[in-house]
Amino acid sequence: MTLLDVDIEFRYPHAADSADGEHHGVTCRWQDPIAEPLVTVFLGASGSGKTTILRCLAGLERPQRGHVRFGDTVWFDAARGIHLAPDRRHVGVLLQDYALFPHLTVERNVAFGARHLGREAAARRAAELLDTFRLRGLERRLPRQLSGGQQQRVALARAVFRRPRLLLLDEPLSALDRPTGDEMREELRAVIHALAIPAYIVSHDRVDALTLADRTVLVDRGRIVQSGSTQEVFDRPATAEAARLVGVDTILLGRIAAVEDGLARIVVAGQEIRAQAPADAGHEAALCIRAEDVALARHDVADSSVMNRWRAVVRTEAIEGPFVRVGLDCGFRLAALVTRDGWRRLALRPGDEAWAVVKAASIRALPRNEIRLT
Amino acid sequence: MDWVAVGLTLKLAALTTLVLAVIGLPLAYWLATTRRVWRPVVDAAVAIPLLLPPTVLGFYFLISTGPNTPIGRLYERVFSGTLPFSFSGVLLASVLYNLPFAVRPFASGFAAVDRRLVEAARCLGASGARTFVSVVLPLSWPSVLAGLVLAFAHTVGEFGVVLMVGGNIPGLTRTIALAIYDDVQAFDYQAANEASALLLIFAVSVLVVTYGLQRRTLPL
């Protein structure tokens, strides 16, 4: 028994509609079992086609080929000419920027889907949701009189009013400023788990995937490039595009000079890099290094177990929350993410010399022939 | 003052406006939302009366609805009457001639409604019709009202089509505009003056109201 069975091909009506001009549609297929995972995040850059996938599921777009089945119900079947209208799919949809009805009060926005209920039942359900989403006291307000976080809560309450069997959320947090977004992310996670409705969330922000998703699906140029548990996808991006999406900060290309005991020696810009060998000597490799895996030292730490120690010059520093993102020049450009405290103790300034230190096990080496770099 | 003509004119204008609301609103919504390739053709067809002399429309209306034409025969069988030189004929021609004055304001109002609100309504389980009534109309009512007012006012001042199709029959198809023409022909400048002043005041008030509506944003 499957919850969702998707196999669709959608071409944009006008090629110019594709934001990056490089792809002309969306092609994807996957099947989900009935229970797990609860939260799936479709992660991709803007224009990658992730919103189009969501719109095809909601019934707002009609693919040219394929099918979408939800449990026993056929939502879409190109061959049989079936295309269920959005109002007959019984899903809870949150559109980008929420699309609240500007002429209706909070209460009437929330209860918009109340047609199937009696007046009394509708009022009870609305009251219940106003409580759940902390909207008490705002019932009579119009959407423009609400803060961004309040608008998001109204949109969510409205989407779950009819107890949908599936939630489709398009960038639920991107319209909010940073602190509000962090707060609402927490709330969103709690709400989805409380409601226990499977949710598909489209986002361009890897933080959403890292914090919300049981499963992460990476979307690039209209295709799914990787799908798996969030842990797996972030730890082991399958391709260079995937690595870029999950936020690997440095990607280096080089030829494998030698392989000893499964460890490859790759020379890039005069620096020797050691990592698990993705292929035999002589092959090209792509090396993915995450900023959080790069440590800094003032002096060479030769008496440690670390294989990769590169002499570098500090180029840039930028505060990122409790961390400092440091741009280094090791002959190649390298990003390091260190704690503010650690950075203060090093007392380094742009122009200073330092040592960048990375364990061989932290570098993800991919065979170059299976990836495309753009 | 020819009060029979005034009454007839108001009746014609009111019925024309009513018919235009019934057929014009769906037509305008379709024009504002469709992605079909032949939308421009329908758009152009609706706009034709803006450029065509009323006499041309009246002429084609007469020769295509006469008693020996398929339309004329069908109409005679169903309603046992004729369209030319009857009130129904004038009403039908008036609806056709006023189509752009109603449909174009409607359509521009509908097109200005954020498409995502319509999508949100559909995703919340509302049918297309309910979405139109509870989301689109409340957000575009100034344009809809402007279209209805324009169509009404334009019908009141109509001359060419009514003359061609209706034939200036007192009490049946002689509207106030035709009465003025007759008064002038008969050198009754006093009557023509009174009726003209009435129409002038009416036109100015309608324009003030219409422009007021267009400038007005939604009370939100």
Coordinates of C-alpha atoms in Angstrom, one line a residue:
Chain A
M1 CA 0.0 0.0 0.0
T2 CA 1.4 3.3 -1.0
L3 CA 0.4 6.8 0.2
L4 CA 1.6 8.7 -2.8
D5 CA 2.7 7.4 -6.2
V6 CA 4.1 10.1 -8.4
D7 CA 5.4 9.9 -12.0
I8 CA 5.1 13.1 -13.8
E9 CA 6.5 15.1 -16.7
F10 CA 5.5 18.8 -16.8
R11 CA 6.7 21.2 -19.5
Y12 CA 6.4 24.9 -18.8
P13 CA 3.8 26.5 -21.2
H14 CA 6.4 29.0 -22.3
A15 CA 10.1 28.1 -22.1
A16 CA 10.8 31.6 -20.8
D17 CA 8.9 30.7 -17.6
S18 CA 11.8 28.7 -16.3
A19 CA 13.7 31.1 -14.1
D20 CA 17.2 30.0 -15.0
G21 CA 16.4 29.4 -18.7
E22 CA 18.2 26.1 -18.6
H23 CA 15.4 23.7 -18.0
H24 CA 12.0 23.6 -19.6
G25 CA 10.0 21.5 -17.2
V26 CA 9.9 19.0 -14.4
T27 CA 10.3 15.3 -14.6
C28 CA 10.2 13.2 -11.4
R29 CA 8.9 10.0 -10.0
W30 CA 8.8 8.5 -6.5
Q31 CA 6.6 6.4 -4.2
D32 CA 5.9 6.9 -0.6
P33 CA 4.7 4.3 1.9
I34 CA 1.6 5.1 3.9
A35 CA 3.2 5.9 7.2
E36 CA 6.7 7.2 6.9
P37 CA 8.3 9.7 6.4
L38 CA 6.2 12.3 8.1
V39 CA 8.0 15.4 6.8
T40 CA 9.7 15.6 3.4
V41 CA 11.6 18.7 2.4
F42 CA 12.1 19.4 -1.3
L43 CA 15.3 21.4 -1.3
G44 CA 16.4 23.4 -4.3
A45 CA 17.5 26.7 -5.6
S46 CA 14.9 29.2 -6.9
G47 CA 13.9 28.1 -10.4
S48 CA 14.8 24.5 -9.8
G49 CA 11.2 23.4 -10.3
K50 CA 10.4 22.3 -6.8
T51 CA 7.4 24.6 -6.6
T52 CA 6.1 23.2 -9.8
I53 CA 6.3 19.7 -8.4
L54 CA 4.2 20.9 -5.4
R55 CA 1.7 22.6 -7.7
C56 CA 1.3 19.4 -9.7
L57 CA 0.5 17.6 -6.5
A58 CA -2.0 20.2 -5.4
G59 CA -3.7 20.1 -8.9
L60 CA -2.8 23.7 -9.7
E61 CA -0.8 22.5 -12.7
R62 CA -1.5 19.7 -15.1
P63 CA 1.4 17.7 -16.2
Q64 CA 1.6 16.5 -19.8
R65 CA 2.5 13.0 -19.0
G66 CA 2.4 10.4 -16.2
H67 CA 0.2 9.9 -13.1
V68 CA -0.3 10.9 -9.5
R69 CA -2.1 8.5 -7.2
F70 CA -2.9 9.1 -3.6
G71 CA -3.8 5.9 -1.8
D72 CA -6.7 4.4 -3.9
T73 CA -7.6 7.7 -5.5
V74 CA -6.3 8.7 -8.9
W75 CA -5.5 12.4 -8.8
F76 CA -4.0 12.6 -12.2
D77 CA -3.6 10.2 -15.1
A78 CA -2.6 11.7 -18.5
A79 CA -3.4 8.5 -20.4
R80 CA -6.9 8.3 -19.0
G81 CA -7.5 12.0 -19.1
I82 CA -8.1 12.3 -15.4
H83 CA -7.2 15.5 -13.6
L84 CA -8.9 16.1 -10.3
A85 CA -9.4 19.7 -9.5
P86 CA -7.6 21.1 -6.4
D87 CA -10.9 21.4 -4.4
R88 CA -11.4 17.6 -4.8
R89 CA -8.0 16.5 -3.7
H90 CA -8.5 17.2 0.0
V91 CA -5.0 18.5 0.7
G92 CA -3.9 21.3 2.9
V93 CA -2.0 23.8 0.8
L94 CA 0.1 26.7 2.0
L95 CA 1.0 28.9 -0.9
Q96 CA 4.1 31.1 -0.9
D97 CA 3.4 34.5 0.8
Y98 CA 0.3 32.7 2.3
A99 CA -2.3 34.2 -0.1
L100 CA -4.7 35.2 2.8
F101 CA -8.0 36.6 1.6
P102 CA -7.5 40.4 2.2
H103 CA -11.2 41.1 2.5
L104 CA -12.0 38.5 5.2
T105 CA -11.2 38.5 8.9
V106 CA -8.8 36.1 10.5
E107 CA -11.8 34.0 11.6
R108 CA -13.4 33.8 8.2
N109 CA -10.0 33.1 6.6
V110 CA -9.5 30.1 8.9
A111 CA -13.1 28.8 8.4
F112 CA -13.1 29.4 4.6
G113 CA -13.1 25.6 4.0
A114 CA -16.2 25.2 6.2
R115 CA -18.7 24.4 3.5
H116 CA -19.0 20.7 4.4
L117 CA -19.7 21.5 8.1
G118 CA -22.8 22.9 9.8
R119 CA -22.6 26.4 11.2
E120 CA -22.1 25.2 14.7
A121 CA -19.5 22.6 13.9
A122 CA -17.6 25.1 11.8
A123 CA -17.6 27.6 14.6
R124 CA -16.3 24.9 17.0
R125 CA -13.6 23.8 14.6
A126 CA -12.5 27.4 14.0
A127 CA -12.4 28.1 17.8
E128 CA -10.3 25.0 18.3
L129 CA -7.8 26.1 15.6
L130 CA -7.7 29.7 16.8
D131 CA -6.5 28.2 20.1
T132 CA -4.0 25.8 18.6
F133 CA -2.4 28.5 16.5
R134 CA -2.5 31.2 19.2
L135 CA -4.8 33.5 17.3
R136 CA -7.2 34.3 20.1
G137 CA -8.1 37.9 20.2
L138 CA -7.2 38.4 16.5
E139 CA -10.5 36.9 15.1
R140 CA -11.8 40.2 13.8
R141 CA -8.6 41.5 12.3
L142 CA -7.9 41.7 8.6
P143 CA -4.7 40.0 7.3
R144 CA -3.0 43.3 6.7
Q145 CA -3.3 44.1 10.4
L146 CA -1.2 41.0 11.3
S147 CA 2.5 40.4 11.7
G148 CA 4.3 38.0 9.4
G149 CA 4.3 35.3 11.9
Q150 CA 0.6 35.7 12.7
Q151 CA -0.2 35.6 8.9
Q152 CA 1.7 32.4 8.7
R153 CA -0.3 30.9 11.5
V154 CA -3.6 32.0 10.0
A155 CA -2.5 30.4 6.7
L156 CA -1.6 27.1 8.4
A157 CA -4.8 27.1 10.5
R158 CA -6.8 27.7 7.3
A159 CA -4.9 24.9 5.5
V160 CA -5.6 22.3 8.2
F161 CA -9.2 23.3 8.8
R162 CA -10.7 20.4 6.8
R163 CA -8.3 17.9 8.3
P164 CA -6.5 17.2 5.0
R165 CA -4.8 13.9 4.4
L166 CA -1.7 15.6 3.1
L167 CA 0.0 19.0 3.7
L168 CA 1.8 20.9 0.9
L169 CA 3.7 23.9 2.1
D170 CA 5.5 26.2 -0.4
E171 CA 8.3 28.1 1.4
P172 CA 6.4 28.4 4.6
L173 CA 9.1 30.4 6.3
S174 CA 10.8 32.5 3.6
A175 CA 8.4 35.5 4.0
L176 CA 9.5 35.9 7.6
D177 CA 12.4 37.8 9.0
R178 CA 15.2 35.8 10.6
P179 CA 14.2 35.6 14.3
T180 CA 10.5 35.2 13.5
G181 CA 11.5 32.5 11.0
D182 CA 13.5 30.5 13.6
E183 CA 10.6 30.7 16.0
M184 CA 8.0 29.7 13.5
R185 CA 10.2 26.8 12.3
E186 CA 10.0 25.4 15.8
E187 CA 6.2 25.9 15.9
L188 CA 5.8 24.4 12.4
R189 CA 7.6 21.3 13.5
A190 CA 5.5 20.9 16.6
V191 CA 2.3 21.5 14.7
I192 CA 3.0 19.0 12.0
H193 CA 3.9 16.3 14.6
A194 CA 0.8 17.1 16.7
L195 CA -1.4 16.9 13.6
A196 CA 0.4 13.8 12.3
I197 CA -0.4 14.7 8.7
P198 CA 2.3 13.8 6.2
A199 CA 3.8 17.1 4.9
Y200 CA 5.7 18.0 1.8
I201 CA 7.6 21.3 2.3
V202 CA 9.3 23.2 -0.5
S203 CA 12.2 25.3 0.5
H204 CA 15.4 26.9 -0.8
D205 CA 16.9 27.0 2.8
R206 CA 18.9 24.0 3.9
V207 CA 18.1 24.9 7.5
D208 CA 14.5 24.0 6.8
A209 CA 15.6 20.6 5.7
L210 CA 18.0 20.1 8.5
T211 CA 15.5 21.0 11.2
L212 CA 12.2 19.8 9.8
A213 CA 12.7 17.0 7.4
D214 CA 12.7 13.3 8.1
R215 CA 13.6 13.0 4.4
T216 CA 15.2 15.4 2.1
V217 CA 14.7 15.5 -1.6
L218 CA 17.2 17.5 -3.6
V219 CA 15.8 19.2 -6.7
D220 CA 17.9 20.7 -9.4
R221 CA 16.9 21.9 -12.9
G222 CA 13.6 20.1 -12.9
R223 CA 14.9 16.8 -11.6
I224 CA 15.3 15.0 -8.3
V225 CA 19.0 14.6 -7.9
Q226 CA 18.9 12.8 -4.6
S227 CA 16.4 11.5 -2.1
G228 CA 16.9 9.9 1.3
S229 CA 17.0 10.4 5.0
T230 CA 18.1 13.9 5.8
Q231 CA 21.1 12.6 7.6
E232 CA 22.1 10.5 4.6
V233 CA 21.6 13.3 2.1
F234 CA 23.5 15.9 4.1
D235 CA 26.3 13.5 5.0
R236 CA 26.7 11.8 1.6
P237 CA 25.6 14.1 -1.2
A238 CA 25.6 11.8 -4.3
T239 CA 26.6 14.4 -6.9
A240 CA 28.3 17.8 -7.1
E241 CA 24.9 19.5 -7.5
A242 CA 23.6 17.7 -4.5
A243 CA 26.7 18.8 -2.5
R244 CA 26.1 22.4 -3.6
L245 CA 22.5 22.2 -2.5
V246 CA 23.2 20.8 1.0
G247 CA 25.7 23.5 1.5
V248 CA 29.1 21.9 1.1
D249 CA 31.2 25.0 1.0
T250 CA 34.2 24.0 -0.9
I251 CA 34.3 21.8 -3.9
L252 CA 37.7 21.0 -5.4
L253 CA 38.5 19.2 -8.6
G254 CA 41.7 17.2 -9.1
R255 CA 43.3 14.1 -10.4
I256 CA 44.1 11.2 -8.1
A257 CA 47.9 10.9 -7.9
A258 CA 48.0 7.7 -5.9
V259 CA 45.9 5.4 -3.8
E260 CA 47.4 3.8 -0.7
D261 CA 45.3 1.6 1.6
G262 CA 42.1 3.0 0.2
L263 CA 43.3 6.6 0.8
A264 CA 43.8 8.8 -2.2
R265 CA 46.4 11.5 -2.6
I266 CA 45.2 14.3 -4.7
V267 CA 47.2 17.4 -5.5
V268 CA 45.3 20.7 -6.0
A269 CA 47.2 24.0 -6.5
G270 CA 50.3 22.5 -5.0
Q271 CA 48.6 21.3 -1.8
E272 CA 48.3 17.6 -1.1
I273 CA 44.9 16.4 -0.1
R274 CA 44.1 13.1 1.5
A275 CA 40.7 11.5 1.3
Q276 CA 38.9 8.2 0.9
A277 CA 39.6 7.1 -2.7
P278 CA 36.5 7.4 -4.9
A279 CA 38.4 5.8 -7.8
D280 CA 41.7 4.4 -8.9
A281 CA 44.8 6.5 -9.4
G282 CA 44.7 8.6 -12.6
H283 CA 41.0 9.3 -12.4
E284 CA 39.5 12.8 -11.8
A285 CA 37.8 13.4 -8.4
A286 CA 35.6 16.1 -6.8
L287 CA 36.3 16.8 -3.2
C288 CA 33.5 18.3 -1.0
I289 CA 34.6 20.0 2.2
R290 CA 32.1 21.6 4.6
A291 CA 33.2 24.7 6.4
E292 CA 32.2 23.2 9.7
D293 CA 34.7 20.4 9.2
V294 CA 37.6 22.8 8.7
A295 CA 39.6 23.7 11.9
L296 CA 42.1 26.5 12.2
A297 CA 45.5 26.7 14.0
R298 CA 48.2 29.4 14.2
H299 CA 51.0 26.8 13.8
D300 CA 51.3 23.5 12.1
V301 CA 50.0 20.6 14.2
A302 CA 52.3 17.9 12.9
D303 CA 51.9 15.8 16.0
S304 CA 48.2 15.0 15.5
S305 CA 46.3 12.3 13.6
V306 CA 45.0 14.8 11.1
M307 CA 46.1 14.0 7.5
N308 CA 45.3 17.4 5.9
R309 CA 47.2 20.4 7.1
W310 CA 47.4 23.2 4.7
R311 CA 49.3 26.5 5.0
A312 CA 46.8 29.3 4.2
V313 CA 46.3 33.0 4.3
V314 CA 43.2 34.5 5.9
R315 CA 41.2 36.6 3.4
T316 CA 37.8 37.3 4.9
E317 CA 35.9 36.9 8.2
A318 CA 32.1 37.2 8.7
I319 CA 30.1 36.6 11.8
E320 CA 27.3 34.0 11.4
G321 CA 25.4 33.6 14.7
P322 CA 27.7 32.0 17.3
F323 CA 30.3 31.3 14.5
V324 CA 32.7 33.1 12.3
R325 CA 32.9 32.1 8.7
V326 CA 36.6 32.5 7.6
G327 CA 37.6 32.7 3.9
L328 CA 41.1 31.2 3.4
D329 CA 43.5 31.0 0.5
C330 CA 45.3 27.7 0.4
G331 CA 46.2 28.0 -3.2
F332 CA 42.5 27.1 -3.6
R333 CA 39.7 28.9 -1.8
L334 CA 38.6 27.3 1.4
A335 CA 35.8 28.2 3.9
A336 CA 36.1 27.5 7.6
L337 CA 33.4 27.8 10.2
V338 CA 34.8 28.3 13.7
T339 CA 33.3 29.4 17.0
R340 CA 33.5 33.1 17.8
D341 CA 35.4 32.2 21.0
G342 CA 37.9 30.1 19.1
W343 CA 38.4 32.8 16.5
R344 CA 39.0 35.4 19.3
R345 CA 41.7 33.1 20.9
L346 CA 43.5 32.7 17.5
A347 CA 43.6 36.5 17.2
L348 CA 44.0 36.2 13.4
R349 CA 43.3 39.1 11.0
P350 CA 42.8 39.1 7.2
G351 CA 46.3 38.9 5.7
D352 CA 47.7 36.7 8.5
E353 CA 49.0 33.2 7.9
A354 CA 47.4 30.2 9.5
W355 CA 47.0 26.5 9.1
A356 CA 43.8 24.8 8.0
V357 CA 43.2 21.4 9.3
V358 CA 40.8 18.8 8.0
K359 CA 40.5 15.1 8.8
A360 CA 40.6 12.9 5.7
A361 CA 37.4 11.2 6.9
S362 CA 35.5 14.5 6.7
I363 CA 36.3 15.1 3.1
R364 CA 33.7 13.6 0.7
A365 CA 35.5 12.5 -2.5
L366 CA 33.3 11.8 -5.5
P367 CA 34.4 10.3 -8.7
R368 CA 34.5 13.0 -11.3
N369 CA 33.0 11.1 -14.2
E370 CA 29.6 10.7 -12.5
I371 CA 29.1 14.4 -11.8
R372 CA 28.5 17.5 -13.8
L373 CA 29.9 20.7 -12.6
T374 CA 28.4 24.0 -13.8
Chain B
M1 CA -41.4 66.0 -21.8
D2 CA -42.2 62.7 -23.4
W3 CA -42.5 60.6 -20.3
V4 CA -43.4 57.4 -22.3
A5 CA -40.0 57.7 -24.0
V6 CA -38.3 58.3 -20.7
G7 CA -39.9 55.2 -19.2
L8 CA -39.1 53.1 -22.2
T9 CA -35.5 54.2 -22.2
L10 CA -35.1 53.3 -18.5
K11 CA -36.7 49.9 -19.1
L12 CA -34.4 49.2 -22.0
A13 CA -31.3 50.3 -20.1
A14 CA -32.2 48.3 -17.0
L15 CA -33.0 45.1 -19.0
T16 CA -29.8 45.5 -21.1
T17 CA -27.7 45.9 -17.9
L18 CA -29.4 42.9 -16.3
V19 CA -28.7 40.7 -19.4
L20 CA -25.1 42.0 -19.5
A21 CA -24.6 41.1 -15.9
V22 CA -25.8 37.5 -16.5
I23 CA -23.8 36.8 -19.6
G24 CA -21.0 39.4 -19.2
L25 CA -19.7 38.4 -15.8
P26 CA -18.9 34.7 -16.8
L27 CA -17.6 35.9 -20.2
A28 CA -15.4 38.5 -18.6
Y29 CA -14.1 36.0 -16.0
W30 CA -13.3 33.6 -18.8
L31 CA -11.4 36.3 -20.7
A32 CA -9.5 37.3 -17.6
T33 CA -8.4 33.9 -16.6
T34 CA -8.2 31.6 -19.7
R35 CA -4.9 30.6 -21.2
R36 CA -6.5 29.4 -24.4
V37 CA -4.9 30.5 -27.7
W38 CA -8.1 31.9 -29.2
R39 CA -8.8 34.2 -26.3
P40 CA -7.7 37.3 -28.4
V41 CA -10.3 36.4 -31.0
V42 CA -13.1 36.5 -28.4
D43 CA -11.6 39.6 -26.9
A44 CA -11.6 41.3 -30.4
A45 CA -15.2 40.1 -31.1
V46 CA -16.4 41.7 -27.8
A47 CA -14.6 45.0 -28.6
I48 CA -16.0 45.3 -32.2
P49 CA -18.9 47.7 -31.2
L50 CA -16.3 50.2 -29.9
L51 CA -15.1 50.8 -33.5
L52 CA -18.1 50.0 -35.6
P53 CA -20.7 52.7 -36.4
P54 CA -24.0 51.7 -34.7
T55 CA -25.7 51.8 -38.0
V56 CA -23.4 49.1 -39.3
L57 CA -24.3 46.9 -36.4
G58 CA -27.9 47.7 -36.8
F59 CA -27.8 46.9 -40.5
Y60 CA -26.3 43.5 -40.0
F61 CA -28.6 42.8 -37.2
L62 CA -31.6 43.6 -39.4
I63 CA -30.5 41.5 -42.3
S64 CA -29.5 38.5 -40.1
T65 CA -32.7 38.4 -38.0
G66 CA -35.3 39.1 -40.7
P67 CA -38.3 36.8 -41.0
N68 CA -36.7 34.9 -43.8
T69 CA -33.4 34.2 -42.1
P70 CA -32.7 31.1 -40.0
I71 CA -32.4 33.2 -36.8
G72 CA -35.7 35.0 -37.7
R73 CA -37.5 31.7 -38.4
L74 CA -36.2 30.2 -35.1
Y75 CA -37.2 33.2 -33.1
E76 CA -40.7 33.2 -34.7
R77 CA -41.1 29.5 -33.9
V78 CA -40.1 29.9 -30.3
F79 CA -41.5 33.3 -29.3
S80 CA -44.0 33.8 -32.2
G81 CA -42.8 37.3 -33.0
T82 CA -40.1 39.1 -34.9
L83 CA -36.9 40.8 -33.8
P84 CA -36.7 43.8 -36.2
F85 CA -38.9 46.7 -35.1
S86 CA -39.8 45.1 -31.7
F87 CA -38.7 45.8 -28.2
S88 CA -37.0 42.4 -27.9
G89 CA -35.0 43.2 -31.0
V90 CA -33.9 46.5 -29.7
L91 CA -32.9 44.8 -26.4
L92 CA -30.9 42.1 -28.1
A93 CA -29.1 44.6 -30.4
S94 CA -28.5 46.8 -27.4
V95 CA -26.9 43.9 -25.4
L96 CA -24.6 43.2 -28.3
Y97 CA -23.7 46.8 -28.8
N98 CA -23.0 47.4 -25.1
L99 CA -21.0 44.2 -24.6
P100 CA -17.6 45.9 -24.5
F101 CA -18.8 48.7 -22.1
A102 CA -19.6 46.1 -19.5
V103 CA -17.2 43.2 -20.2
R104 CA -14.0 45.2 -20.5
P105 CA -14.3 46.9 -17.0
F106 CA -15.4 43.5 -15.6
A107 CA -12.4 41.7 -17.1
S108 CA -9.8 44.3 -16.1
G109 CA -11.2 44.1 -12.5
F110 CA -11.0 40.3 -12.5
A111 CA -7.5 40.3 -14.0
A112 CA -6.3 42.5 -11.2
V113 CA -7.4 40.0 -8.5
D114 CA -4.3 38.1 -7.4
R115 CA -4.4 34.7 -9.0
R116 CA -2.9 33.1 -5.9
L117 CA -6.0 34.0 -3.9
V118 CA -8.1 32.0 -6.5
E119 CA -5.7 29.1 -6.2
A120 CA -5.8 29.3 -2.4
A121 CA -9.6 29.2 -2.5
R122 CA -9.6 26.2 -4.8
C123 CA -7.1 24.4 -2.6
L124 CA -9.4 25.0 0.4
G125 CA -12.1 23.1 -1.2
A126 CA -14.1 25.9 -2.9
S127 CA -15.6 25.2 -6.3
G128 CA -14.9 27.5 -9.2
A129 CA -18.3 29.2 -8.8
R130 CA -17.9 29.6 -5.0
T131 CA -14.4 31.0 -5.5
F132 CA -15.9 33.6 -7.9
V133 CA -18.6 34.6 -5.6
S134 CA -16.7 34.7 -2.3
V135 CA -13.2 35.8 -3.4
V136 CA -13.2 37.3 -6.9
L137 CA -16.3 39.4 -6.8
P138 CA -15.7 41.0 -3.4
L139 CA -12.2 42.0 -4.5
S140 CA -13.3 43.4 -7.9
W141 CA -16.7 45.0 -7.2
P142 CA -15.8 48.6 -8.1
S143 CA -14.9 47.4 -11.6
V144 CA -18.1 45.3 -11.9
L145 CA -20.2 48.3 -10.7
A146 CA -18.4 50.6 -13.1
G147 CA -19.1 48.2 -16.0
L148 CA -22.8 48.0 -15.1
V149 CA -23.1 51.8 -14.7
L150 CA -21.4 52.4 -18.0
A151 CA -23.6 49.9 -19.8
F152 CA -26.7 51.4 -18.3
A153 CA -25.7 54.9 -19.2
H154 CA -24.6 54.1 -22.7
T155 CA -27.9 52.3 -23.4
V156 CA -29.8 55.4 -22.2
G157 CA -27.9 57.6 -24.8
E158 CA -28.0 55.1 -27.6
F159 CA -29.3 56.3 -31.0
G160 CA -28.1 54.6 -34.1
V161 CA -28.8 51.0 -33.1
V162 CA -32.2 51.7 -31.7
L163 CA -33.2 53.7 -34.8
M164 CA -32.0 51.0 -37.2
V165 CA -33.4 48.0 -35.3
G166 CA -36.4 49.5 -33.6
G167 CA -37.6 51.9 -36.2
N168 CA -38.7 54.7 -33.9
I169 CA -42.2 53.4 -32.9
P170 CA -43.7 55.6 -30.1
G171 CA -44.3 53.6 -26.9
L172 CA -42.5 50.6 -28.3
T173 CA -39.0 51.5 -29.5
R174 CA -38.9 55.3 -29.4
T175 CA -36.4 56.1 -26.7
I176 CA -35.5 59.5 -25.3
A177 CA -32.6 60.0 -27.7
L178 CA -35.0 59.3 -30.7
A179 CA -37.6 61.6 -29.2
I180 CA -35.1 64.5 -29.1
Y181 CA -34.3 63.9 -32.8
D182 CA -38.0 64.0 -33.6
D183 CA -38.5 67.2 -31.6
V184 CA -35.7 68.9 -33.5
Q185 CA -37.2 67.8 -36.8
A186 CA -40.5 69.2 -35.7
F187 CA -38.8 72.5 -34.6
D188 CA -40.0 71.8 -31.0
Y189 CA -36.9 73.2 -29.4
Q190 CA -38.5 73.6 -26.1
A191 CA -39.1 69.8 -25.7
A192 CA -35.7 69.0 -27.2
N193 CA -34.0 71.3 -24.7
E194 CA -35.7 69.7 -21.7
A195 CA -34.9 66.2 -22.8
S196 CA -31.3 67.1 -23.7
A197 CA -30.7 68.8 -20.4
L198 CA -31.9 65.7 -18.6
L199 CA -29.6 63.4 -20.6
L200 CA -26.6 65.8 -20.1
I201 CA -27.1 65.9 -16.3
F202 CA -27.5 62.2 -16.3
A203 CA -24.3 61.6 -18.3
V204 CA -22.2 64.0 -16.1
S205 CA -23.4 62.3 -12.9
V206 CA -22.7 58.8 -14.2
L207 CA -19.1 59.8 -15.2
V208 CA -18.4 61.4 -11.8
V209 CA -19.6 58.2 -10.1
T210 CA -17.7 55.9 -12.4
Y211 CA -14.4 57.8 -12.1
G212 CA -14.9 58.0 -8.4
L213 CA -15.3 54.2 -8.3
Q214 CA -12.2 53.6 -10.4
R215 CA -10.0 55.8 -8.2
R216 CA -11.3 54.1 -5.1
T217 CA -9.3 51.3 -3.7
L218 CA -10.9 48.5 -1.7
P219 CA -12.1 49.5 1.7
L220 CA -9.5 47.3 3.4

